[in-house]
């Protein structure tokens, strides 16, 4: 009992030192100390990029139509956030905002908040025509939003995701994922983070979702790199290694050079979770972090 109270307090004081709460749970301002490590980590990940990788940085919003077509509403409607605005003449809008229930008058726009950094990549690459024989790897990042139902340490509503996305033949995608499963563990080791890899499934919605999650596990489509951020018993996913098979080429005309449906996969880094794990492991005083870790993070 005493032990779990202590670790709860540790987690609380870690959060207080690094993140400034807002009136909304799971939404924080980040301190300079926290951001220094986020920047170092981003740079460290960039150095792992293959030379021919294309780099794209997305804004925190994306096309609603594209996200609908990708099947997100079927799989994760409970996590989605949309962008809504007031429409009409100046007089109409003025009258609306003077009412206490002005929120009822909001209407959807063509934008949603990106729930993961990689969604905009698939239609974008598909629009360029067939893939080159070597496949395509894209380095993407964006602020992401998920309407999470809890806000324990490491579970934010707004957080940063960095990903490498591979589009190619089934073999190219499987090779990419196997390579990143090893590289991800090497990254964690170089940063002094205790971790383990585990098969995983996505938080699919509803009863049909539970079947989708089981089939994802059976087919080994998702692995996570877990770190004991909140507790040893319930470790936190700080990276994920995903294989989508032909899901995105069923939705978008993504084809390999010989006209076959392309496969896709991605490796995702939860930047805020990884940085919390670094502070939890090495403490709040950067000067006391192991020299090797500081060197990798350029701090
Ligand atoms: P979880 O298992 O924690 O619900 P997830 O499996 O839904 O996460 P992915 O969709 O694989 O997560 O997202 C890629 C990475 O983004 C995760 O491994 C994690 O590091 C990070 N991430 C996901 N959701 C959050 C969140 N709510 N807050 C902070 N980071 C997150
Ligand atoms: Zn992805
Ligand atoms: Mg998960």
Coordinates of C-alpha atoms and ligand atoms in Angstrom, one line a residue:
X1 CA 0.0 0.0 0.0
X2 CA 2.7 2.4 1.1
X3 CA 4.8 1.4 -2.0
X4 CA 2.0 2.2 -4.5
X5 CA 1.3 5.5 -2.8
X6 CA 5.0 6.4 -3.1
X7 CA 5.1 5.6 -6.8
X8 CA 1.9 7.6 -7.3
X9 CA 3.5 10.6 -5.6
X10 CA 6.6 10.2 -7.7
X11 CA 4.6 10.2 -10.9
X12 CA 2.7 13.3 -9.7
X13 CA 5.8 15.2 -8.8
X14 CA 7.4 14.3 -12.2
X15 CA 4.3 15.6 -14.0
X16 CA 4.3 18.8 -11.9
X17 CA 8.0 19.5 -12.7
X18 CA 7.7 19.0 -16.4
X19 CA 4.1 19.8 -17.5
X20 CA 1.8 22.7 -16.6
X21 CA -1.9 21.5 -16.4
X22 CA -4.7 23.3 -18.2
X23 CA -8.3 23.4 -17.1
X24 CA -8.8 20.3 -19.3
X25 CA -7.5 16.8 -18.3
X26 CA -4.8 15.4 -20.5
X27 CA -3.9 18.8 -22.0
X28 CA -0.7 20.5 -20.8
X29 CA 1.8 23.3 -21.5
X30 CA 5.3 21.8 -21.7
X31 CA 8.1 23.4 -19.8
X32 CA 11.5 24.4 -21.2
X33 CA 13.1 21.4 -19.4
X34 CA 10.7 19.0 -21.0
X35 CA 11.1 20.5 -24.5
X36 CA 14.8 20.5 -24.4
X37 CA 14.7 16.7 -24.2
X38 CA 11.8 16.5 -26.8
X39 CA 14.1 18.4 -29.2
X40 CA 17.1 16.2 -28.5
X41 CA 15.0 13.1 -29.0
X42 CA 13.6 14.4 -32.3
X43 CA 17.1 15.1 -33.5
X44 CA 18.3 11.6 -32.4
X45 CA 15.5 10.0 -34.3
X46 CA 16.3 12.1 -37.4
X47 CA 19.8 10.7 -37.4
X48 CA 18.4 7.2 -37.8
X49 CA 16.6 8.0 -41.0
X50 CA 17.7 6.3 -44.2
X51 CA 19.2 8.8 -46.7
X52 CA 16.4 8.4 -49.3
X53 CA 13.6 9.0 -46.8
X54 CA 11.2 11.8 -47.6
X55 CA 10.4 14.2 -44.8
X56 CA 6.9 15.7 -44.3
X57 CA 5.6 17.6 -41.3
X58 CA 1.9 17.8 -41.0
X59 CA -0.3 20.3 -39.2
X60 CA -2.4 19.1 -36.3
X61 CA -5.5 19.0 -38.6
X62 CA -6.3 16.9 -41.7
X63 CA -9.0 16.3 -44.2
X64 CA -12.2 14.8 -42.7
X65 CA -13.0 13.1 -46.0
X66 CA -9.6 11.4 -46.1
X67 CA -9.9 10.2 -42.6
X68 CA -13.5 8.9 -43.2
X69 CA -12.2 7.0 -46.3
X70 CA -9.4 5.5 -44.3
X71 CA -12.0 3.7 -42.1
X72 CA -11.2 5.6 -38.9
X73 CA -14.9 6.1 -38.1
X74 CA -15.5 2.4 -38.2
X75 CA -12.6 1.5 -36.0
X76 CA -12.1 4.4 -33.6
X77 CA -15.1 6.8 -33.6
X78 CA -14.8 7.2 -29.8
X79 CA -11.3 8.9 -30.1
X80 CA -12.0 11.3 -33.0
X81 CA -12.2 15.1 -32.6
X82 CA -13.5 17.3 -35.3
X83 CA -13.1 21.0 -36.1
X84 CA -16.4 22.9 -35.9
X85 CA -17.0 26.6 -36.6
X86 CA -19.8 29.1 -36.6
X87 CA -21.1 29.9 -40.0
X88 CA -23.3 32.7 -41.4
X89 CA -23.3 36.5 -41.6
X90 CA -21.7 38.8 -39.1
X91 CA -25.1 39.5 -37.5
X92 CA -26.0 35.8 -37.3
X93 CA -22.7 34.9 -35.6
X94 CA -22.9 37.8 -33.2
X95 CA -26.4 36.8 -32.2
X96 CA -25.3 33.2 -31.7
X97 CA -22.3 33.9 -29.5
X98 CA -24.4 36.0 -27.2
X99 CA -26.5 32.9 -26.3
X100 CA -25.3 30.7 -23.5
X101 CA -25.8 27.6 -25.7
X102 CA -23.8 29.0 -28.6
X103 CA -21.9 25.7 -28.8
X104 CA -25.1 24.0 -30.2
X105 CA -24.7 26.2 -33.3
X106 CA -21.3 25.0 -34.2
X107 CA -21.1 23.0 -37.5
X108 CA -18.6 20.6 -38.8
X109 CA -15.9 21.8 -41.2
X110 CA -13.8 19.8 -43.7
X111 CA -11.2 19.3 -41.0
X112 CA -10.6 16.9 -38.2
X113 CA -7.8 16.7 -35.6
X114 CA -5.2 14.2 -36.8
X115 CA -5.4 11.1 -34.6
X116 CA -2.1 9.7 -35.9
X117 CA 0.7 11.3 -37.9
X118 CA 0.6 8.8 -40.8
X119 CA -3.0 9.1 -42.1
X120 CA -2.4 11.9 -44.7
X121 CA 0.6 10.0 -46.2
X122 CA -1.4 7.2 -47.9
X123 CA -3.6 9.3 -50.2
X124 CA -0.7 11.7 -50.8
X125 CA 1.7 9.0 -52.1
X126 CA -1.1 7.2 -54.0
X127 CA -1.8 10.4 -55.9
X128 CA 1.8 10.3 -57.4
X129 CA 1.1 7.0 -59.3
X130 CA 2.8 3.6 -58.9
X131 CA 5.5 3.2 -56.3
X132 CA 9.2 3.0 -57.3
X133 CA 10.6 -0.6 -57.2
X134 CA 12.5 0.2 -54.0
X135 CA 9.3 1.3 -52.2
X136 CA 8.9 4.6 -50.4
X137 CA 9.8 5.6 -46.8
X138 CA 8.4 8.8 -45.3
X139 CA 9.4 10.4 -42.0
X140 CA 6.2 12.2 -40.7
X141 CA 5.2 14.0 -37.5
X142 CA 2.3 15.9 -36.2
X143 CA 0.5 16.9 -33.0
X144 CA -2.3 14.3 -32.5
X145 CA -5.6 14.4 -30.7
X146 CA -7.5 11.5 -29.2
X147 CA -10.6 11.9 -27.0
X148 CA -9.2 9.5 -24.4
X149 CA -11.5 8.4 -21.6
X150 CA -8.8 8.6 -18.9
X151 CA -5.8 10.9 -18.3
X152 CA -3.4 8.9 -16.2
X153 CA 0.3 9.8 -16.6
X154 CA 1.4 9.4 -20.2
X155 CA -2.2 9.5 -21.6
X156 CA -2.7 12.9 -23.2
X157 CA -5.6 14.2 -25.3
X158 CA -3.0 16.1 -27.3
X159 CA 0.4 14.6 -27.9
X160 CA 3.2 14.4 -30.5
X161 CA 3.7 11.5 -32.7
X162 CA 6.8 10.9 -35.0
X163 CA 6.6 8.1 -37.5
X164 CA 8.5 6.3 -40.3
X165 CA 6.1 5.0 -42.8
X166 CA 6.9 2.3 -45.4
X167 CA 4.9 1.7 -48.6
X168 CA 5.9 -1.1 -50.9
X169 CA 5.6 -4.8 -51.5
X170 CA 4.6 -7.1 -48.7
X171 CA 8.2 -8.2 -48.3
X172 CA 9.5 -4.7 -48.2
X173 CA 7.0 -3.7 -45.5
X174 CA 7.7 -6.9 -43.4
X175 CA 11.5 -6.2 -43.7
X176 CA 11.0 -2.6 -42.7
X177 CA 9.0 -3.6 -39.6
X178 CA 11.5 -6.3 -38.5
X179 CA 14.4 -3.9 -38.9
X180 CA 12.5 -1.2 -36.8
X181 CA 11.6 -3.7 -34.1
X182 CA 15.3 -4.1 -33.6
X183 CA 16.2 -0.5 -34.1
X184 CA 13.5 0.6 -31.7
X185 CA 14.9 -1.6 -29.0
X186 CA 18.4 -0.3 -29.7
X187 CA 17.1 3.3 -29.3
X188 CA 15.5 2.4 -25.9
X189 CA 18.8 0.7 -24.8
X190 CA 20.9 3.7 -26.0
X191 CA 18.7 6.0 -24.0
X192 CA 19.0 3.8 -20.9
X193 CA 15.3 2.9 -20.8
X194 CA 14.2 -0.5 -19.4
X195 CA 11.7 -1.9 -21.9
X196 CA 10.1 -5.0 -23.4
X197 CA 8.4 -5.7 -26.7
X198 CA 4.9 -7.2 -26.6
X199 CA 2.3 -8.1 -29.2
X200 CA -0.5 -5.6 -29.1
X201 CA -3.9 -4.6 -30.6
X202 CA -5.4 -1.2 -31.2
X203 CA -8.2 0.1 -29.0
X204 CA -11.0 -0.7 -31.6
X205 CA -14.5 0.4 -30.8
X206 CA -17.4 -1.8 -29.7
X207 CA -18.1 -5.5 -29.9
X208 CA -17.0 -5.9 -33.5
X209 CA -13.9 -4.0 -32.4
X210 CA -13.0 -6.8 -30.0
X211 CA -13.0 -9.2 -32.9
X212 CA -10.8 -6.9 -34.9
X213 CA -8.4 -6.6 -32.0
X214 CA -8.2 -10.4 -31.6
X215 CA -7.5 -10.9 -35.3
X216 CA -4.8 -8.2 -35.2
X217 CA -3.1 -10.1 -32.4
X218 CA -3.5 -13.4 -34.1
X219 CA -1.9 -12.0 -37.3
X220 CA 0.9 -10.3 -35.3
X221 CA 0.1 -7.0 -37.0
X222 CA 1.1 -4.7 -34.1
X223 CA 3.9 -4.8 -31.5
X224 CA 4.6 -2.2 -28.8
X225 CA 7.7 -1.2 -26.9
X226 CA 6.5 -1.0 -23.3
X227 CA 8.1 1.0 -20.5
X228 CA 7.0 1.1 -16.8
X229 CA 6.0 4.7 -16.7
X230 CA 2.9 4.6 -14.6
X231 CA 3.5 1.1 -13.0
X232 CA 5.4 -2.1 -13.6
X233 CA 2.0 -4.0 -13.8
X234 CA 0.6 -1.8 -16.5
X235 CA 3.5 -0.5 -18.6
X236 CA 3.0 2.2 -21.2
X237 CA 3.3 1.9 -25.0
X238 CA 6.1 4.3 -26.0
X239 CA 6.6 3.0 -29.6
X240 CA 4.5 0.9 -31.9
X241 CA 5.4 -1.2 -34.9
X242 CA 2.5 -1.7 -37.2
X243 CA 1.7 -3.6 -40.3
X244 CA -1.5 -2.6 -42.2
X245 CA -1.2 -5.1 -45.0
X246 CA -3.3 -3.9 -47.9
X247 CA -5.7 -1.9 -45.8
X248 CA -4.7 1.5 -47.3
X249 CA -4.3 0.2 -50.9
X250 CA -7.9 -1.0 -50.7
X251 CA -9.0 2.5 -49.8
X252 CA -6.5 4.5 -52.0
X253 CA -5.0 3.5 -55.4
X254 CA -1.6 2.6 -53.9
X255 CA 0.1 0.3 -56.3
X256 CA 3.6 -1.2 -56.7
X257 CA 5.4 -0.9 -60.0
X258 CA 3.9 -4.1 -61.4
X259 CA 0.3 -3.0 -60.5
X260 CA -0.2 -5.1 -57.3
X261 CA -1.8 -3.6 -54.3
X262 CA 0.9 -2.1 -52.1
X263 CA 1.3 -3.0 -48.4
X264 CA 2.1 -0.4 -45.8
X265 CA 3.5 -0.3 -42.3
X266 CA 4.7 2.3 -39.8
X267 CA 6.8 2.7 -36.7
X268 CA 5.5 5.3 -34.3
X269 CA 7.3 7.1 -31.5
X270 CA 5.2 8.6 -28.7
X271 CA 7.4 11.7 -28.1
X272 CA 5.8 12.9 -24.9
X273 CA 5.7 9.4 -23.4
X274 CA 9.3 8.7 -24.3
X275 CA 10.5 11.9 -22.7
X276 CA 8.5 11.3 -19.6
X277 CA 10.1 7.8 -19.4
X278 CA 13.5 9.5 -19.8
X279 CA 12.9 11.8 -16.8
X280 CA 11.4 9.0 -14.8
X281 CA 14.5 6.9 -15.4
X282 CA 17.2 9.4 -15.1
X283 CA 15.7 12.1 -12.8
X284 CA 14.9 15.8 -13.2
X285 CA 18.5 17.0 -13.2
X286 CA 19.8 16.7 -16.8
X287 CA 23.4 17.2 -15.6
X288 CA 23.2 13.9 -13.7
X289 CA 22.0 11.8 -16.7
X290 CA 24.4 9.2 -18.0
X291 CA 27.0 10.8 -20.3
X292 CA 26.1 8.4 -23.2
X293 CA 22.4 9.3 -23.0
X294 CA 23.2 13.0 -22.9
X295 CA 25.4 12.6 -25.9
X296 CA 22.7 10.8 -27.9
X297 CA 20.2 13.5 -27.0
X298 CA 22.7 16.4 -27.6
X299 CA 22.1 17.8 -24.1
Ligands
LIG1 P1 -2.3 2.9 -26.1 O1 -2.0 1.5 -26.2 O2 -1.6 3.6 -25.0 O3 -3.8 3.2 -26.1 P2 -2.1 3.1 -28.9 O4 -1.8 1.6 -29.1 O5 -3.5 3.5 -29.3 O6 -1.8 3.6 -27.4 P3 -0.7 4.0 -31.3 O7 -2.0 4.2 -32.1 O8 0.1 2.8 -31.7 O9 -1.1 4.0 -29.8 O10 0.1 5.3 -31.3 C1 1.5 5.3 -31.5 C2 2.2 5.8 -30.3 O11 1.7 7.1 -29.9 C3 2.0 5.0 -29.0 O12 2.9 3.9 -29.0 C4 2.3 6.0 -27.9 O13 3.6 6.1 -27.6 C5 1.8 7.3 -28.5 N1 0.4 7.6 -28.0 C6 -0.8 7.0 -28.4 N2 -1.8 7.5 -27.7 C7 -1.3 8.4 -26.8 C8 -1.8 9.3 -25.9 N3 -3.1 9.4 -25.6 N4 -1.0 10.1 -25.2 C9 0.4 10.1 -25.4 N5 0.9 9.3 -26.3 C10 0.1 8.5 -27.0
LIG2 ZN1 1.1 5.1 -38.4
LIG3 MG1 -1.9 0.1 -27.5

